[in-house]
């Protein structure tokens, strides 16, 4: 890959003292692209029951459809973040958006589970180009107080669109077609491409050395992939042994994945030590704000996206909501995020980034923990809406300022790599969240349903049929089982089992968010944006190596 414009200087971004309008128009273009790639992580969640029936997607396929997108997203983020720094972030954004749109066209046309999952892989590739390009561009365009506002917009876009996705997907699945959940990316993607051409300046880092780290990409991708495979397929192959007594591939995949990640760390440290081009300079982790912020971002994304995967299955499978009804309920999460974003810059100026992040995580933890406590088959819609609204407020407070806080002390020259690193942590958390919480939901649902059906008077043959149907669809088959008089009683037991499994899974999600909150306790004090604008910002710590 060569840089066609390396012989002439790239057009620099506008200075902070230039008229603000062009920068804010560019901010709209950046937010639109981010909206598309983030929304696609959740837009099909409430449509899963429809997709399962339409193309024969099973529980494992449903998890892979969500997890593989985040997995590819996370695995390639660091590599493409460096490409953007070298060859131009505006260019990377445009190319990634084009790939994302083509993959969306194929996903919406899928006739088999394999075709759909394959298209999601390519979507993840496009998204891996879009997100670090937009974040690095934003980081280069804004400073001082405006930088805090821009990060608030960017972070609220991520949290809000993740919640709007289910509403839009529910409406499309109910009144149009689930396929438009993907095809909708085409017109809005074209609008974003027009905005890239008209509003964005090219930025790049000419001080970086050319080169690639192919072994680093391979080791990190296979390592994370092995762990995600084990978490998703554990309930099907067995965690240790198969039903036949032979060794399951799951422990091999998980242990192998951990070993490959250990080799990845050793490889990256050796590359930096010997002066080679590394996929990621792990010395960035020596910066306290970066290190603890990365940990918090990973575990928060694990809890957030795992919850957004499992909650629609509960609403539609056991609580009687339609896809559209579940989407409307999840809209309260988005409303909380968007409303709090209006006051986030002011709160940050008064309290500081660290306090705002912690406040957001406290709200998230309390809301999800409360949901785990009050979940029942008769829970009122307003109770769910109120808890989701509080959760959304927490997302709005924590996401934007955590993003800004992570990059606060990172040297400008390393901003592209650091942006890719932190976004990789988020997407890795998303993939692990879907794999871990989705797997726990299936395992708990299967175990509980089996135990309760065995204690009932339902014939054994019918018990096996119901357990297999509920397990294979992650509860999506419960409404159709309830409509059949022959399986109505078993469906009631299965619905109760799904509620119980959801309480367990949601409680674990609250525990994960608590870990994220604890990680922020180690964050050092960061000056307020007001201090930065007055020129009192602390000097950035240089990266080692």
C-alpha positions as a Python dict, from the first residue, in 0.01 Angstrom:
ca = {
    (1, 'X'): (0, 0, 0),
    (2, 'X'): (149, 332, -102),
    (3, 'X'): (66, 692, -26),
    (4, 'X'): (-25, 867, -348),
    (5, 'X'): (8, 1210, -190),
    (6, 'X'): (326, 1164, 5),
    (7, 'X'): (517, 1401, -224),
    (8, 'X'): (311, 1700, -116),
    (9, 'X'): (195, 1813, 227),
    (10, 'X'): (-158, 1722, 325),
    (11, 'X'): (-408, 1996, 393),
    (12, 'X'): (-396, 2066, 766),
    (13, 'X'): (-716, 2073, 967),
    (14, 'X'): (-855, 2409, 1066),
    (15, 'X'): (-696, 2576, 1365),
    (16, 'X'): (-897, 2619, 1685),
    (17, 'X'): (-918, 2995, 1616),
    (18, 'X'): (-1086, 2962, 1275),
    (19, 'X'): (-1463, 3006, 1238),
    (20, 'X'): (-1638, 2716, 1413),
    (21, 'X'): (-1905, 2639, 1155),
    (22, 'X'): (-1695, 2423, 917),
    (23, 'X'): (-1570, 2214, 1209),
    (24, 'X'): (-1920, 2151, 1340),
    (25, 'X'): (-2047, 2055, 996),
    (26, 'X'): (-1759, 1808, 983),
    (27, 'X'): (-1864, 1688, 1329),
    (28, 'X'): (-2204, 1602, 1181),
    (29, 'X'): (-2037, 1398, 908),
    (30, 'X'): (-1826, 1210, 1163),
    (31, 'X'): (-2129, 1143, 1383),
    (32, 'X'): (-2333, 1008, 1092),
    (33, 'X'): (-2074, 744, 1007),
    (34, 'X'): (-2036, 649, 1373),
    (35, 'X'): (-2415, 621, 1402),
    (36, 'X'): (-2433, 366, 1122),
    (37, 'X'): (-2158, 133, 1246),
    (38, 'X'): (-2271, 149, 1610),
    (39, 'X'): (-2640, 107, 1531),
    (40, 'X'): (-2562, -208, 1333),
    (41, 'X'): (-2431, -368, 1651),
    (42, 'X'): (-2783, -363, 1800),
    (43, 'X'): (-3039, -295, 1525),
    (44, 'X'): (-3114, -663, 1461),
    (45, 'X'): (-3144, -761, 1829),
    (46, 'X'): (-3521, -717, 1857),
    (47, 'X'): (-3565, -866, 1508),
    (48, 'X'): (-3387, -1189, 1606),
    (49, 'X'): (-3707, -1395, 1646),
    (50, 'X'): (-3814, -1295, 1294),
    (51, 'X'): (-3469, -1368, 1149),
    (52, 'X'): (-3462, -1705, 1326),
    (53, 'X'): (-3791, -1804, 1161),
    (54, 'X'): (-3711, -1652, 821),
    (55, 'X'): (-3372, -1805, 742),
    (56, 'X'): (-3340, -2076, 1007),
    (57, 'X'): (-3095, -1901, 1239),
    (58, 'X'): (-3038, -2092, 1564),
    (59, 'X'): (-2915, -1972, 1904),
    (60, 'X'): (-2549, -2020, 1815),
    (61, 'X'): (-2601, -1843, 1482),
    (62, 'X'): (-2779, -1554, 1655),
    (63, 'X'): (-2483, -1504, 1889),
    (64, 'X'): (-2234, -1530, 1604),
    (65, 'X'): (-2430, -1279, 1395),
    (66, 'X'): (-2377, -1022, 1670),
    (67, 'X'): (-2041, -1133, 1809),
    (68, 'X'): (-1857, -1179, 1478),
    (69, 'X'): (-1930, -818, 1383),
    (70, 'X'): (-1772, -691, 1704),
    (71, 'X'): (-1495, -952, 1685),
    (72, 'X'): (-1374, -843, 1340),
    (73, 'X'): (-1430, -482, 1442),
    (74, 'X'): (-1202, -527, 1745),
    (75, 'X'): (-939, -746, 1580),
    (76, 'X'): (-861, -508, 1293),
    (77, 'X'): (-905, -176, 1471),
    (78, 'X'): (-541, -129, 1567),
    (79, 'X'): (-409, -215, 1223),
    (80, 'X'): (-644, 14, 1033),
    (81, 'X'): (-600, 295, 1286),
    (82, 'X'): (-232, 300, 1190),
    (83, 'X'): (-319, 290, 820),
    (84, 'X'): (-533, 600, 869),
    (85, 'X'): (-248, 779, 1044),
    (86, 'X'): (-12, 694, 758),
    (87, 'X'): (-226, 735, 449),
    (88, 'X'): (-501, 972, 555),
    (89, 'X'): (-792, 940, 796),
    (90, 'X'): (-1043, 1100, 560),
    (91, 'X'): (-952, 847, 293),
    (92, 'X'): (-979, 557, 537),
    (93, 'X'): (-1321, 678, 651),
    (94, 'X'): (-1452, 690, 292),
    (95, 'X'): (-1314, 347, 194),
    (96, 'X'): (-1442, 185, 513),
    (97, 'X'): (-1786, 334, 466),
    (98, 'X'): (-1801, 202, 110),
    (99, 'X'): (-1711, -152, 226),
    (100, 'X'): (-1965, -127, 506),
    (101, 'X'): (-2242, -26, 264),
    (102, 'X'): (-2169, -311, 20),
    (103, 'X'): (-2169, -564, 303),
    (104, 'X'): (-2499, -420, 430),
    (105, 'X'): (-2651, -479, 86),
    (106, 'X'): (-2545, -845, 98),
    (107, 'X'): (-2661, -891, 460),
    (108, 'X'): (-3006, -761, 376),
    (109, 'X'): (-3025, -1003, 82),
    (110, 'X'): (-2907, -1308, 281),
    (111, 'X'): (-3099, -1631, 228),
    (112, 'X'): (-2897, -1855, 461),
    (113, 'X'): (-2736, -1815, 806),
    (114, 'X'): (-2391, -1856, 652),
    (115, 'X'): (-2450, -1576, 402),
    (116, 'X'): (-2574, -1344, 676),
    (117, 'X'): (-2286, -1417, 913),
    (118, 'X'): (-2034, -1381, 628),
    (119, 'X'): (-2177, -1040, 541),
    (120, 'X'): (-2148, -939, 905),
    (121, 'X'): (-1777, -1028, 891),
    (122, 'X'): (-1726, -785, 602),
    (123, 'X'): (-1940, -524, 778),
    (124, 'X'): (-1702, -553, 1073),
    (125, 'X'): (-1409, -485, 840),
    (126, 'X'): (-1572, -166, 714),
    (127, 'X'): (-1666, -57, 1065),
    (128, 'X'): (-1306, -117, 1178),
    (129, 'X'): (-1200, 145, 926),
    (130, 'X'): (-1473, 397, 1004),
    (131, 'X'): (-1454, 428, 1381),
    (132, 'X'): (-1081, 495, 1442),
    (133, 'X'): (-1074, 730, 1142),
    (134, 'X'): (-1357, 939, 1287),
    (135, 'X'): (-1214, 944, 1639),
    (136, 'X'): (-862, 1037, 1526),
    (137, 'X'): (-1003, 1311, 1304),
    (138, 'X'): (-1209, 1450, 1592),
    (139, 'X'): (-906, 1440, 1820),
    (140, 'X'): (-706, 1642, 1564),
    (141, 'X'): (-982, 1896, 1490),
    (142, 'X'): (-1081, 2013, 1838),
    (143, 'X'): (-907, 2135, 2152),
    (144, 'X'): (-993, 2294, 2487),
    (145, 'X'): (-1360, 2341, 2569),
    (146, 'X'): (-1471, 2258, 2216),
    (147, 'X'): (-1291, 1926, 2239),
    (148, 'X'): (-1500, 1833, 2544),
    (149, 'X'): (-1820, 1925, 2361),
    (150, 'X'): (-1715, 1727, 2053),
    (151, 'X'): (-1638, 1418, 2262),
    (152, 'X'): (-1974, 1456, 2437),
    (153, 'X'): (-2146, 1453, 2098),
    (154, 'X'): (-1938, 1160, 1976),
    (155, 'X'): (-1989, 955, 2293),
    (156, 'X'): (-2361, 1030, 2314),
    (157, 'X'): (-2392, 924, 1952),
    (158, 'X'): (-2243, 587, 2041),
    (159, 'X'): (-2464, 531, 2348),
    (160, 'X'): (-2779, 673, 2189),
    (161, 'X'): (-2756, 492, 1856),
    (162, 'X'): (-2685, 164, 2033),
    (163, 'X'): (-3025, 211, 2200),
    (164, 'X'): (-3213, 351, 1897),
    (165, 'X'): (-3104, 49, 1693),
    (166, 'X'): (-3354, -187, 1863),
    (167, 'X'): (-3645, 56, 1809),
    (168, 'X'): (-3565, 99, 1443),
    (169, 'X'): (-3506, -273, 1401),
    (170, 'X'): (-3833, -352, 1579),
    (171, 'X'): (-4032, -118, 1354),
    (172, 'X'): (-3872, -255, 1039),
    (173, 'X'): (-3921, -618, 1147),
    (174, 'X'): (-4287, -553, 1236),
    (175, 'X'): (-4407, -322, 958),
    (176, 'X'): (-4155, -353, 676),
    (177, 'X'): (-3885, -625, 675),
    (178, 'X'): (-3586, -707, 893),
    (179, 'X'): (-3377, -683, 575),
    (180, 'X'): (-3418, -306, 576),
    (181, 'X'): (-3229, -299, 905),
    (182, 'X'): (-2925, -347, 679),
    (183, 'X'): (-3042, -179, 359),
    (184, 'X'): (-3109, 144, 550),
    (185, 'X'): (-2731, 191, 566),
    (186, 'X'): (-2717, 259, 192),
    (187, 'X'): (-2895, 599, 165),
    (188, 'X'): (-2747, 731, 490),
    (189, 'X'): (-2405, 601, 391),
    (190, 'X'): (-2428, 793, 65),
    (191, 'X'): (-2516, 1106, 263),
    (192, 'X'): (-2209, 1051, 483),
    (193, 'X'): (-1987, 1007, 175),
    (194, 'X'): (-2115, 1341, 43),
    (195, 'X'): (-2033, 1498, 380),
    (196, 'X'): (-1682, 1350, 376),
    (197, 'X'): (-1618, 1515, 41),
    (198, 'X'): (-1764, 1852, 135),
    (199, 'X'): (-1676, 1904, 503),
    (200, 'X'): (-1369, 1700, 604),
    (201, 'X'): (-1005, 1796, 563),
    (202, 'X'): (-743, 1523, 526),
    (203, 'X'): (-523, 1461, 831),
    (204, 'X'): (-236, 1219, 877),
    (205, 'X'): (83, 1172, 1076),
    (206, 'X'): (386, 1207, 850),
    (207, 'X'): (626, 1130, 1137),
    (208, 'X'): (522, 763, 1151),
    (209, 'X'): (743, 500, 991),
    (210, 'X'): (592, 292, 715),
    (211, 'X'): (553, -78, 775),
    (212, 'X'): (313, -347, 890),
    (213, 'X'): (292, -598, 1171),
    (214, 'X'): (117, -893, 1008),
    (215, 'X'): (213, -1143, 1284),
    (216, 'X'): (61, -909, 1542),
    (217, 'X'): (-268, -890, 1349),
    (218, 'X'): (-282, -1269, 1309),
    (219, 'X'): (-197, -1346, 1672),
    (220, 'X'): (-447, -1097, 1816),
    (221, 'X'): (-728, -1200, 1579),
    (222, 'X'): (-686, -1574, 1638),
    (223, 'X'): (-643, -1525, 2012),
    (224, 'X'): (-960, -1323, 2060),
    (225, 'X'): (-1145, -1545, 1811),
    (226, 'X'): (-1058, -1859, 2006),
    (227, 'X'): (-1189, -1715, 2332),
    (228, 'X'): (-1513, -1591, 2172),
    (229, 'X'): (-1562, -1930, 2001),
    (230, 'X'): (-1530, -2108, 2333),
    (231, 'X'): (-1776, -1878, 2511),
    (232, 'X'): (-2039, -1910, 2238),
    (233, 'X'): (-2008, -2281, 2164),
    (234, 'X'): (-1953, -2405, 2521),
    (235, 'X'): (-2317, -2496, 2579),
    (236, 'X'): (-2328, -2692, 2252),
    (237, 'X'): (-1999, -2882, 2250),
    (238, 'X'): (-1965, -2902, 2628),
    (239, 'X'): (-1727, -2704, 2844),
    (240, 'X'): (-1489, -2996, 2899),
    (241, 'X'): (-1620, -3306, 2722),
    (242, 'X'): (-1879, -3387, 2457),
    (243, 'X'): (-2184, -3603, 2526),
    (244, 'X'): (-1986, -3896, 2384),
    (245, 'X'): (-1715, -3848, 2646),
    (246, 'X'): (-1452, -3719, 2402),
    (247, 'X'): (-1268, -3393, 2463),
    (248, 'X'): (-1465, -3084, 2369),
    (249, 'X'): (-1299, -2827, 2139),
    (250, 'X'): (-1411, -2550, 2379),
    (251, 'X'): (-1132, -2572, 2643),
    (252, 'X'): (-879, -2616, 2363),
    (253, 'X'): (-1007, -2299, 2193),
    (254, 'X'): (-1011, -2091, 2513),
    (255, 'X'): (-668, -2205, 2637),
    (256, 'X'): (-529, -2168, 2285),
    (257, 'X'): (-678, -1818, 2258),
    (258, 'X'): (-522, -1709, 2587),
    (259, 'X'): (-186, -1855, 2480),
    (260, 'X'): (-200, -1672, 2146),
    (261, 'X'): (-276, -1344, 2322),
    (262, 'X'): (22, -1402, 2551),
    (263, 'X'): (237, -1458, 2241),
    (264, 'X'): (90, -1139, 2094),
    (265, 'X'): (198, -937, 2399),
    (266, 'X'): (549, -1088, 2388),
    (267, 'X'): (570, -1025, 2013),
    (268, 'X'): (466, -659, 2046),
    (269, 'X'): (712, -595, 2329),
    (270, 'X'): (993, -751, 2124),
    (271, 'X'): (900, -545, 1814),
    (272, 'X'): (915, -222, 2014),
    (273, 'X'): (1239, -325, 2188),
    (274, 'X'): (1411, -406, 1859),
    (275, 'X'): (1287, -94, 1684),
    (276, 'X'): (1039, -269, 1456),
    (277, 'X'): (695, -143, 1356),
    (278, 'X'): (447, -275, 1614),
    (279, 'X'): (71, -311, 1584),
    (280, 'X'): (38, -142, 1922),
    (281, 'X'): (291, 20, 2150),
    (282, 'X'): (203, -141, 2481),
    (283, 'X'): (400, 127, 2663),
    (284, 'X'): (87, 342, 2623),
    (285, 'X'): (-47, 135, 2912),
    (286, 'X'): (212, 305, 3133),
    (287, 'X'): (-8, 617, 3117),
    (288, 'X'): (-248, 580, 3414),
    (289, 'X'): (-546, 754, 3251),
    (290, 'X'): (-506, 535, 2945),
    (291, 'X'): (-449, 208, 3133),
    (292, 'X'): (-739, 228, 3376),
    (293, 'X'): (-965, 396, 3122),
    (294, 'X'): (-910, 106, 2881),
    (295, 'X'): (-1002, -146, 3151),
    (296, 'X'): (-1317, 48, 3238),
    (297, 'X'): (-1416, 82, 2871),
    (298, 'X'): (-1379, -292, 2808),
    (299, 'X'): (-1588, -411, 3101),
    (300, 'X'): (-1855, -140, 3054),
    (301, 'X'): (-1901, -242, 2689),
    (302, 'X'): (-1917, -606, 2795),
    (303, 'X'): (-2206, -535, 3028),
    (304, 'X'): (-2382, -285, 2800),
    (305, 'X'): (-2385, -479, 2472),
    (306, 'X'): (-2441, -813, 2644),
    (307, 'X'): (-2750, -663, 2806),
    (308, 'X'): (-2876, -518, 2477),
    (309, 'X'): (-2844, -867, 2323),
    (310, 'X'): (-3025, -1058, 2598),
    (311, 'X'): (-3297, -809, 2701),
    (312, 'X'): (-3496, -814, 2373),
    (313, 'X'): (-3503, -1196, 2388),
    (314, 'X'): (-3668, -1172, 2731),
    (315, 'X'): (-3916, -903, 2627),
    (316, 'X'): (-4036, -1090, 2320),
    (317, 'X'): (-3993, -1447, 2440),
    (318, 'X'): (-4142, -1431, 2790),
    (319, 'X'): (-4307, -1093, 2854),
    (320, 'X'): (-4529, -1079, 2546),
    (321, 'X'): (-4381, -776, 2367),
    (322, 'X'): (-4372, -752, 1990),
    (323, 'X'): (-4049, -653, 1816),
    (324, 'X'): (-4180, -298, 1783),
    (325, 'X'): (-4299, -292, 2145),
    (326, 'X'): (-3957, -404, 2265),
    (327, 'X'): (-3798, -134, 2050),
    (328, 'X'): (-4022, 136, 2198),
    (329, 'X'): (-3932, 24, 2547),
    (330, 'X'): (-3560, 33, 2472),
    (331, 'X'): (-3606, 384, 2334),
    (332, 'X'): (-3617, 506, 2695),
    (333, 'X'): (-3252, 410, 2718),
    (334, 'X'): (-3177, 634, 2420),
    (335, 'X'): (-3383, 919, 2564),
    (336, 'X'): (-3184, 908, 2886),
    (337, 'X'): (-2860, 917, 2689),
    (338, 'X'): (-2958, 1206, 2463),
    (339, 'X'): (-3112, 1419, 2737),
    (340, 'X'): (-2815, 1394, 2970),
    (341, 'X'): (-2575, 1474, 2685),
    (342, 'X'): (-2704, 1833, 2686),
    (343, 'X'): (-2573, 1890, 3038),
    (344, 'X'): (-2264, 1669, 3025),
    (345, 'X'): (-2021, 1945, 2917),
    (346, 'X'): (-2144, 2169, 3199),
    (347, 'X'): (-2121, 1888, 3454),
    (348, 'X'): (-1771, 1810, 3334),
    (349, 'X'): (-1666, 2173, 3382),
    (350, 'X'): (-1806, 2169, 3737),
    (351, 'X'): (-1709, 1819, 3851),
    (352, 'X'): (-1426, 1707, 3624),
    (353, 'X'): (-1415, 1414, 3383),
    (354, 'X'): (-1331, 1154, 3644),
    (355, 'X'): (-1633, 1238, 3863),
    (356, 'X'): (-1868, 1246, 3565),
    (357, 'X'): (-1748, 903, 3449),
    (358, 'X'): (-1796, 758, 3796),
    (359, 'X'): (-2142, 912, 3830),
    (360, 'X'): (-2242, 757, 3499),
    (361, 'X'): (-2115, 414, 3599),
    (362, 'X'): (-2295, 435, 3935),
    (363, 'X'): (-2623, 508, 3754),
    (364, 'X'): (-2562, 222, 3510),
    (365, 'X'): (-2484, -24, 3789),
    (366, 'X'): (-2785, 77, 4001),
    (367, 'X'): (-3023, 56, 3705),
    (368, 'X'): (-2905, -285, 3585),
    (369, 'X'): (-2888, -418, 3941),
    (370, 'X'): (-3240, -291, 4004),
    (371, 'X'): (-3357, -462, 3686),
    (372, 'X'): (-3213, -793, 3808),
    (373, 'X'): (-3403, -756, 4137),
    (374, 'X'): (-3748, -657, 4003),
    (375, 'X'): (-3767, -871, 3687),
    (376, 'X'): (-4078, -1092, 3685),
    (377, 'X'): (-4340, -1212, 3439),
    (378, 'X'): (-4573, -935, 3562),
    (379, 'X'): (-4328, -641, 3572),
    (380, 'X'): (-4493, -317, 3460),
    (381, 'X'): (-4377, -145, 3142),
    (382, 'X'): (-4324, 184, 3327),
    (383, 'X'): (-4085, 13, 3571),
    (384, 'X'): (-3877, -122, 3285),
    (385, 'X'): (-3887, 217, 3112),
    (386, 'X'): (-3774, 403, 3425),
    (387, 'X'): (-3480, 168, 3487),
    (388, 'X'): (-3374, 184, 3122),
    (389, 'X'): (-3397, 565, 3130),
    (390, 'X'): (-3165, 581, 3433),
    (391, 'X'): (-2933, 334, 3264),
    (392, 'X'): (-2931, 553, 2952),
    (393, 'X'): (-2837, 858, 3160),
    (394, 'X'): (-2543, 664, 3297),
    (395, 'X'): (-2435, 564, 2946),
    (396, 'X'): (-2454, 926, 2832),
    (397, 'X'): (-2242, 1049, 3122),
    (398, 'X'): (-1983, 775, 3117),
    (399, 'X'): (-1924, 698, 2750),
    (400, 'X'): (-1828, 1039, 2615),
    (401, 'X'): (-1609, 1149, 2904),
    (402, 'X'): (-1444, 809, 2934),
    (403, 'X'): (-1342, 834, 2569),
    (404, 'X'): (-1196, 1180, 2624),
    (405, 'X'): (-1031, 1078, 2951),
    (406, 'X'): (-855, 782, 2792),
    (407, 'X'): (-687, 1007, 2535),
    (408, 'X'): (-612, 1299, 2770),
    (409, 'X'): (-244, 1225, 2834),
    (410, 'X'): (-170, 1043, 2510),
    (411, 'X'): (87, 1223, 2289),
    (412, 'X'): (-65, 1367, 1973),
    (413, 'X'): (168, 1156, 1758),
    (414, 'X'): (18, 841, 1910),
    (415, 'X'): (-346, 954, 1896),
    (416, 'X'): (-437, 730, 1603),
    (417, 'X'): (-295, 419, 1764),
    (418, 'X'): (-442, 509, 2103),
    (419, 'X'): (-781, 574, 1945),
    (420, 'X'): (-769, 235, 1780),
    (421, 'X'): (-658, 74, 2107),
    (422, 'X'): (-946, 217, 2311),
    (423, 'X'): (-1204, 140, 2043),
    (424, 'X'): (-1064, -213, 2018),
    (425, 'X'): (-1120, -251, 2392),
    (426, 'X'): (-1482, -140, 2351),
    (427, 'X'): (-1552, -373, 2060),
    (428, 'X'): (-1374, -661, 2229),
    (429, 'X'): (-1598, -596, 2529),
    (430, 'X'): (-1902, -599, 2299),
    (431, 'X'): (-1804, -935, 2146),
    (432, 'X'): (-1728, -1086, 2485),
    (433, 'X'): (-2053, -944, 2625),
    (434, 'X'): (-2265, -1111, 2356),
    (435, 'X'): (-2067, -1434, 2386),
    (436, 'X'): (-2053, -1445, 2767),
    (437, 'X'): (-2396, -1312, 2866),
    (438, 'X'): (-2565, -1476, 2566),
    (439, 'X'): (-2403, -1807, 2653),
    (440, 'X'): (-2500, -1774, 3018),
    (441, 'X'): (-2859, -1694, 2918),
    (442, 'X'): (-2881, -2006, 2700),
    (443, 'X'): (-2717, -2228, 2962),
    (444, 'X'): (-2934, -2099, 3248),
    (445, 'X'): (-3250, -2115, 3038),
    (446, 'X'): (-3181, -2474, 2931),
    (447, 'X'): (-3094, -2590, 3282),
    (448, 'X'): (-3390, -2419, 3450),
    (449, 'X'): (-3642, -2525, 3187),
    (450, 'X'): (-3522, -2886, 3202),
    (451, 'X'): (-3543, -2899, 3582),
    (452, 'X'): (-3887, -2738, 3601),
    (453, 'X'): (-4035, -2945, 3320),
    (454, 'X'): (-3906, -3267, 3480),
    (455, 'X'): (-4089, -3167, 3801),
    (456, 'X'): (-4416, -3119, 3609),
    (457, 'X'): (-4672, -3368, 3477),
    (458, 'X'): (-4582, -3292, 3114),
    (459, 'X'): (-4490, -3608, 2915),
    (460, 'X'): (-4112, -3664, 2874),
    (461, 'X'): (-4127, -3657, 2493),
    (462, 'X'): (-4296, -3317, 2502),
    (463, 'X'): (-4042, -3194, 2757),
    (464, 'X'): (-3754, -3281, 2525),
    (465, 'X'): (-3927, -3111, 2230),
    (466, 'X'): (-3990, -2790, 2424),
    (467, 'X'): (-3640, -2773, 2574),
    (468, 'X'): (-3482, -2826, 2232),
    (469, 'X'): (-3703, -2557, 2073),
    (470, 'X'): (-3646, -2304, 2350),
    (471, 'X'): (-3272, -2368, 2366),
    (472, 'X'): (-3225, -2349, 1989),
    (473, 'X'): (-3415, -2019, 1961),
    (474, 'X'): (-3301, -1861, 2292),
    (475, 'X'): (-3666, -1838, 2394),
    (476, 'X'): (-3794, -1699, 2062),
    (477, 'X'): (-4004, -2013, 2013),
    (478, 'X'): (-4201, -1964, 2337),
    (479, 'X'): (-4484, -1748, 2189),
    (480, 'X'): (-4555, -2003, 1913),
    (481, 'X'): (-4543, -2288, 2168),
    (482, 'X'): (-4794, -2098, 2383),
    (483, 'X'): (-5037, -2074, 2092),
    (484, 'X'): (-5045, -2454, 2052),
    (485, 'X'): (-5282, -2612, 2308),
    (486, 'X'): (-5062, -2923, 2318),
    (487, 'X'): (-4757, -2728, 2439),
    (488, 'X'): (-4921, -2429, 2614),
    (489, 'X'): (-4849, -2557, 2966),
    (490, 'X'): (-4487, -2631, 2878),
    (491, 'X'): (-4455, -2285, 2722),
    (492, 'X'): (-4562, -2126, 3050),
    (493, 'X'): (-4288, -2317, 3231),
    (494, 'X'): (-4039, -2215, 2962),
    (495, 'X'): (-4138, -1848, 2991),
    (496, 'X'): (-4086, -1857, 3368),
    (497, 'X'): (-3749, -2021, 3308),
    (498, 'X'): (-3649, -1743, 3066),
    (499, 'X'): (-3740, -1479, 3327),
    (500, 'X'): (-3527, -1659, 3584),
    (501, 'X'): (-3236, -1694, 3341),
    (502, 'X'): (-3263, -1325, 3256),
    (503, 'X'): (-3249, -1228, 3624),
    (504, 'X'): (-2927, -1427, 3658),
    (505, 'X'): (-2774, -1281, 3342),
    (506, 'X'): (-2875, -925, 3430),
    (507, 'X'): (-2730, -964, 3778),
    (508, 'X'): (-2400, -1073, 3625),
    (509, 'X'): (-2412, -770, 3393),
    (510, 'X'): (-2451, -548, 3701),
    (511, 'X'): (-2147, -717, 3853),
    (512, 'X'): (-1946, -652, 3538),
    (513, 'X'): (-2042, -283, 3547),
    (514, 'X'): (-1932, -271, 3911),
    (515, 'X'): (-1588, -391, 3801),
    (516, 'X'): (-1579, -106, 3549),
    (517, 'X'): (-1665, 139, 3825),
    (518, 'X'): (-1388, -1, 4047),
    (519, 'X'): (-1139, 45, 3762),
    (520, 'X'): (-1215, 418, 3756),
    (521, 'X'): (-1113, 451, 4122),
    (522, 'X'): (-753, 420, 4004),
    (523, 'X'): (-787, 706, 3754),
    (524, 'X'): (-568, 1007, 3842),
    (525, 'X'): (-708, 1359, 3859),
    (526, 'X'): (-748, 1525, 3520),
    (527, 'X'): (-782, 1906, 3491),
    (528, 'X'): (-1120, 2040, 3386),
    (529, 'X'): (-1170, 2140, 3021),
    (530, 'X'): (-1184, 2502, 3143),
    (531, 'X'): (-829, 2468, 3272),
    (532, 'X'): (-718, 2320, 2939),
    (533, 'X'): (-862, 2611, 2745),
    (534, 'X'): (-663, 2850, 2966),
    (535, 'X'): (-342, 2674, 2881),
    (536, 'X'): (-295, 2489, 3210),
    (537, 'X'): (-335, 2139, 3071),
    (538, 'X'): (-75, 1898, 3194),
    (539, 'X'): (193, 1810, 2939),
    (540, 'X'): (136, 1478, 2768),
    (541, 'X'): (351, 1193, 2882),
    (542, 'X'): (569, 1064, 2600),
    (543, 'X'): (517, 704, 2501),
    (544, 'X'): (807, 474, 2571),
    (545, 'X'): (985, 290, 2297),
}
